[in-house]
C-alpha atoms as one frame of an Amber mdcrd trajectory, in Angstrom:
protein
   2.967  -9.171   2.317   0.013  -9.986   4.376  -2.657  -8.469   1.929  -0.611
 -11.127  -0.351  -0.617 -14.642   1.688  -4.352 -13.628   2.237  -4.508 -14.275
  -1.052  -3.364 -17.434  -1.653  -4.688 -18.782   1.690  -8.346 -17.999   0.072
  -6.764 -19.627  -3.164  -5.746 -22.666  -0.628  -8.923 -22.938   0.808 -10.820
 -25.210  -1.933 -13.662 -26.638   0.385 -15.231 -23.298   0.186 -17.369 -21.987
  -2.201 -17.304 -19.166  -4.632 -19.662 -16.722  -2.384 -17.136 -17.737   0.551
 -14.557 -16.832  -0.625 -15.779 -13.385  -1.956 -16.804 -12.536   1.563 -13.455
 -13.840   2.702 -12.457 -10.826   0.028 -14.733  -8.120   1.274 -13.266  -8.914
   4.808 -10.127  -8.261   4.579 -10.482  -5.071   2.566 -13.420  -4.071   5.482
 -10.900  -4.356   8.204  -8.828  -2.342   6.218 -11.034   0.852   5.485 -11.958
   1.539   9.931  -8.301   0.644   9.806  -7.514   3.357   7.717  -9.980   5.772
   9.479  -9.063   4.885  12.755  -5.436   4.624  13.073  -5.363   7.933  11.482
  -7.460   9.940  14.316  -4.701   8.061  16.489  -1.803   8.950  15.123  -2.701
  13.117  14.000  -3.592  12.655  18.105  -0.906  10.700  19.860   1.794   9.881
  17.072   2.976   8.660  13.688   5.914   6.823  14.777   3.723   5.525  18.495
   1.179   3.756  16.334   3.274   2.662  13.579   4.225   0.829  16.712   1.205
  -0.706  18.243  -0.483  -1.084  14.618   1.802  -4.156  13.759   0.739  -5.722
  17.821  -2.760  -5.584  15.999  -1.672  -7.912  13.291   0.681 -10.208  14.442
  -1.950 -11.046  16.994  -4.702 -11.498  14.069  -2.094 -13.769  11.930  -1.801
 -15.951  15.183  -5.923 -16.051  15.172  -5.128 -17.149  11.768  -3.002 -19.873
  11.609  -5.421 -21.468  14.961  -8.450 -21.160  12.986 -10.355 -24.465  13.412
 -13.173 -23.485  10.999 -14.218 -20.700   7.991 -15.902 -18.229  10.826 -12.400
 -18.121  12.872 -10.459 -16.990   9.023 -13.238 -14.428   8.408 -12.545 -13.094
  11.631  -8.568 -13.054  11.352  -8.464 -11.504   7.873 -10.830  -8.679   9.388
  -8.830  -8.030  11.035  -4.805  -7.909   8.870  -6.488  -5.958   6.657  -7.927
  -3.583  10.099  -3.658  -3.721  10.030  -2.693  -3.585   7.014  -5.375  -0.473
   6.730  -3.261   1.582   9.776  -0.729   0.300   8.070  -0.828   2.457   4.690
  -1.704   5.841   6.303   0.774   5.764   9.300   4.472   4.102   6.606   4.422
   6.786   4.294   3.701   9.889   6.469   5.490   8.974   9.292   8.448   8.772
   5.852   7.107  11.819   4.436   8.303  13.770   7.555  11.437  11.893   8.387
  13.070  13.301   5.501  14.875  15.826   4.000  12.901  17.946   0.588  15.750
  17.624  -1.157  15.587  13.482  -0.729  12.416  12.545  -1.190  12.407  11.144
  -3.744  14.621   8.635  -3.001  11.625   7.613  -1.259  10.093   6.185  -4.243
  12.163   2.428  -3.071  10.588   1.930  -0.758   7.612   1.226  -2.028   8.888
  -2.143  -2.604   7.663  -3.665  -0.423   4.404  -3.496  -3.232   7.311  -5.876
  -4.661   8.785  -8.081  -2.269   5.990  -8.965  -0.640   4.358 -11.224  -2.896
   8.225 -12.267  -4.255   8.220 -14.281  -1.128   4.868 -14.987  -0.580   4.904
 -16.679  -4.264   8.548 -18.139  -3.133   6.995 -19.861  -0.170   3.691 -21.330
  -2.076   6.062 -22.244  -4.779   8.002 -24.433  -2.574   5.054 -25.422  -0.322
   3.731 -27.110  -4.011   5.936 -28.874  -4.603   7.675 -29.848  -1.550   5.547
 -30.303   1.165   2.561 -32.347   2.123  -0.706 -31.600   2.906  -1.273 -34.332
   5.059   0.547 -32.938   7.996  -0.493 -30.010   7.708  -2.844 -27.494   5.169
  -0.210 -25.931   3.022  -2.128 -21.817   3.647  -1.079 -22.514   7.163   1.788
 -22.878   6.756   2.292 -20.274   4.597   0.741 -18.429   7.544   3.237 -19.673
  10.121   6.297 -18.559   7.930   4.874 -15.306   7.424   3.716 -14.974  10.790
   7.727 -15.495  11.616   8.520 -12.358   9.598   5.979 -10.217  11.257   7.456
 -11.183  14.694  10.639  -9.946  13.188   8.884  -6.362  11.513   7.417  -6.254
  15.133  10.355  -5.660  16.838  12.464  -3.944  14.722   9.968  -0.919  14.739
  10.114  -0.782  18.497  12.958   1.205  17.643  11.172   4.090  15.324  11.802
   7.905  16.367   8.515   9.791  15.947   8.000  12.075  13.123  10.426  15.333
  13.858   7.739  17.267  12.137   4.601  15.777  14.441   6.713  16.477  17.864
   7.647  20.404  16.587   3.287  20.159  15.542   3.034  19.362  18.922   5.521
  21.565  20.893   6.956  18.541  22.297   9.959  18.428  23.831  11.609  14.877
  22.265  11.871  16.937  19.150  15.316  17.994  19.976  16.754  14.061  20.689
  14.499  12.657  17.396  16.837  15.247  14.896  19.696  14.525  16.563  19.065
  10.929  16.376  18.153  11.118  13.072  21.608  12.800  12.692  23.344  10.133
  13.979  21.564   7.546  12.286  22.922   9.236   9.311  26.214   9.641  10.895
  26.023  13.527  10.337  27.453  14.432  13.751  27.950  17.736  13.117  24.256
  18.428  12.439  22.640  21.610  12.726  19.573  22.363  15.135  18.126  24.405
  12.424  15.168  21.298  11.544  15.756  21.259   7.897  13.423  18.891   7.935
  10.547  22.157   8.510  11.183  23.478   6.051   7.551  23.179   3.794   8.470
  22.144  -0.059   6.398  24.457  -1.269   3.969  26.910   1.545   6.012  27.434
   5.058   2.520  28.348   6.132   1.212  25.098   6.884   4.419  24.206   8.787
   3.569  26.611  11.613   3.308  25.704  14.855  -0.527  24.062  15.112  -1.015
  21.097  16.968  -4.180  19.588  15.714  -6.746  20.634  13.412 -10.656  19.598
  13.190 -10.936  16.929  10.745 -13.654  18.851   8.621 -10.229  21.085   7.441
  -9.482  18.428   4.905 -12.098  20.423   3.018 -12.131  23.593   2.930  -9.386
  24.983   1.306  -6.274  24.797   0.075  -6.962  20.142   0.563 -10.485  20.554
  -1.024  -8.924  20.121  -4.881  -6.351  17.557  -3.159  -9.165  15.754  -0.871
 -11.675  15.817  -3.476  -8.997  13.837  -6.549  -6.905  11.883  -4.432 -10.541
  10.094  -2.988 -11.300   9.063  -6.849  -7.339   8.463  -7.894  -7.089   6.287
  -5.099  -9.964   4.853  -5.078  -9.858   3.622  -9.124  -6.466   2.287  -7.482
  -7.838  -0.183  -5.677 -10.814  -1.028  -6.920  -8.908  -2.663  -9.657  -5.629
  -3.048  -7.916  -7.501  -5.653  -5.252  -9.240  -7.242  -7.762  -6.496  -7.991
  -9.854  -4.511  -9.611  -6.762  -7.893 -11.726  -5.667  -8.361 -13.093  -9.157
  -5.233 -12.902 -10.660  -4.045 -16.285 -10.845  -7.764 -17.048 -12.686  -6.907
 -13.940 -15.172  -3.535 -15.476 -16.432  -5.077 -18.499 -18.167  -2.663 -20.381
 -16.619  -2.993 -24.222 -15.610   0.919 -25.026 -14.892   1.635 -24.010 -11.348
   5.143 -22.908 -12.218   4.483 -21.083 -15.201   2.114 -18.845 -13.247   4.260
 -18.035 -10.017   6.851 -17.377 -13.212   5.335 -14.889 -14.602   3.807 -13.618
 -11.329   7.912 -13.414 -10.087   8.841 -11.704 -13.074   5.909  -9.250 -12.364
   7.463  -7.512  -9.543  10.934  -8.060 -10.803   9.654  -5.726 -13.507   8.166
  -3.270 -10.633  11.297  -2.806  -8.577  12.791  -1.592 -12.264   9.940   0.677
 -12.409  10.793   1.857  -8.488  14.070   3.380  -9.808  12.831   4.753 -12.748
  10.334   7.004 -10.598  12.689   7.499  -8.201  14.204   9.773 -11.054  10.781
  10.615 -12.637   9.452  12.257  -8.985  12.612  14.725  -9.304  12.000  15.396
 -12.350  10.196  17.415 -14.964   7.357  15.708 -14.571   7.087  16.025 -11.049
   4.388  13.778  -8.659   1.961  14.303 -10.601   3.044  13.415 -13.637   4.686
  10.261 -12.928   1.022   8.513 -10.965  -0.683   9.714 -14.582   1.237   8.419
 -16.978   1.948   5.315 -14.875  -1.637   4.839 -14.279  -2.525   5.109 -17.713
   0.147   3.555 -19.061  -0.444   0.288 -16.751  -3.794   0.564 -18.074  -3.747
   0.948 -21.299  -0.944  -2.589 -21.412  -4.440  -4.528 -19.583  -6.624  -3.914
 -21.993  -3.199  -5.562 -24.682  -3.139  -8.113 -21.548  -6.023  -9.226 -21.242
  -6.766 -10.384 -25.007  -3.108 -12.421 -25.369  -2.706 -15.757 -25.243   0.797
 -16.612 -26.119   2.598 -17.751 -23.105   5.482 -15.448 -23.478   3.477 -12.165
 -24.757   1.101 -12.658 -21.871   4.814 -13.090 -19.791   6.295  -9.452 -21.662
   3.083  -7.381 -21.211   2.042  -8.864 -17.216   5.947  -7.487 -17.134   5.355
  -3.973 -18.777   1.953  -3.741 -16.883   3.849  -4.168 -13.788   6.406  -1.928
 -14.135   4.225   1.033 -15.304   1.313   0.694 -12.386   5.013   0.711  -9.789
   5.691   4.142 -11.385   2.198   5.537 -11.335   2.642   3.666  -6.682   5.312
   5.217  -6.032   4.256   8.926  -7.798   0.830   8.558  -5.147   2.765   7.750
  -1.510   4.246  10.279  -2.255   1.956  13.130  -3.950  -0.885  12.085  -0.831
   1.008  12.745   1.662   2.840  15.818   0.427  -0.922  17.599  -0.299  -1.707
  17.806   3.682  -0.013  20.015   6.085   1.194  18.110   9.300  -1.311  18.901
  11.034  -4.558  17.792   9.351  -2.418  15.052   7.173  -3.584  11.803   8.850
  -6.764  12.880   9.014  -6.485  13.924   5.282  -4.845  10.353   4.230  -6.907
   8.525   6.749 -10.465   9.764   4.419  -9.137   9.040   1.620  -8.520   5.751
   2.030 -10.699   4.518   3.850 -13.038   5.255   0.841 -10.893   3.677  -1.425
 -11.031   0.591   0.509 -14.524   0.876   0.080 -13.435   0.213  -3.561 -11.459
  -2.606  -1.798 -14.487  -3.789  -0.847 -16.714  -4.106  -3.654 -14.351  -4.985
  -6.675 -14.353  -9.009  -5.660 -17.641  -9.224  -5.681 -17.760  -7.084  -8.676
 -15.124  -9.643  -9.901 -17.298 -12.470  -9.269 -20.410 -11.325 -10.772 -18.494
 -10.072 -14.078 -17.105 -13.753 -14.527 -20.601 -15.829 -13.553 -22.184 -13.637
 -16.183 -19.637 -14.355 -18.911 -19.266 -17.639 -17.971 -15.724 -17.480 -16.178
 -14.517 -15.388 -19.560 -12.113 -13.174 -17.903 -12.238 -10.104 -20.350 -15.775
  -8.306 -18.528 -13.611  -7.380 -15.271  -9.989  -7.212 -16.843 -11.487  -4.540
 -19.044 -13.675  -2.596 -16.483 -10.670  -2.684 -14.331  -7.870  -1.713 -17.216
 -10.458   1.541 -17.356 -10.754   2.173 -13.640  -6.899   2.249 -13.783  -6.730
   4.579 -16.613  -9.487   6.967 -15.376  -6.800   6.510 -11.959  -4.281   8.476
 -13.673  -6.877  11.172 -15.190  -7.706  12.151 -12.138  -4.604  11.805 -11.050
  -3.275  14.175 -13.296  -5.829  17.194 -12.015  -4.256  17.033  -8.778  -1.695
  20.222  -7.842   2.575  18.620  -7.937   3.881  18.571  -4.563   7.545  18.817
  -6.140   9.752  19.945  -3.097  11.050  23.411  -4.493  14.358  22.994  -3.431
  16.596  25.479  -0.798  20.218  25.462   0.064  18.692  24.612   3.838  16.886
  21.329   2.450
């Protein structure tokens, strides 16, 4: 949600240069890169939920700084720290969820990626309402938008304080709170006859990775059995972030639609289409496609659709192709956000994802600069950067196909 908000804030800052606009995008992505590696290391040492609860405090304070910003430098600092918080969320949220859900139910986690759709949908709705009804002489639209999202962030901050710690993290660290957390999960799911047999601790594919070992060195993510996962996850997710971040920041320009209402209509239809894609992905990840081919086919299809989309001039065709592109991309995201955490054992999960997403955020950092440069040398023609992003998305899917699938091998206890 904050990523889209920052993009909308940048679009509203009409008194800054193209260069300053690009630096804001880079600052957000750089903050996210730092947050990914920093908070992932802390989550392996102090706990997933514990760090997850602290990250939202960073985001909330940063949002307040953005609201109170009086000049460009203050906005620049604020979006860096907002990126820091969102970067930590990218690691801690999926790790915590993966470790708190039994293997037989993990396919449903695909639906939790609705944040990619509902967040932008909400911010776009706020943008539409402010564009139609807000008088900028009272206060800037972007500042009002930041205040609204800040209030939502405060609500999320309160809700997060009730989240239970990952039972797998507690078990791996011989923490006596493990049993009480498992009972808490049972009660939340109204399973009062729950037996403490720890079905969450049964490895999907390899029981060895769940043996009680508190912590492993960071270097283990480059050794067997994690070498292949680290290489191809890094390539695939870096290419995705390169593409996604550039499109997110420059999509209003890429759409080639002047009417603000039509522009937001296209963006809104894309998000709804993405939600439909996640429903399809929920079944794909547990089918013969598994996590790997859900990721690969989703991204390859979205890259091909993006190539067609960039050549379209008809409004109806732009709407249709934009929706189809987002539908396919969210299928790929669902596969990515399952196969990523599942490719690592709990002792190195934070470190592995931290490294992968830090490198990926570096790719996101350079994306706006490359898009801006390509548009400059082509006289603001959107075809060149869009074609680069489309090829990157296709390669993202191809590299994901080289990953080892992590679909659970289910037993009666899982």
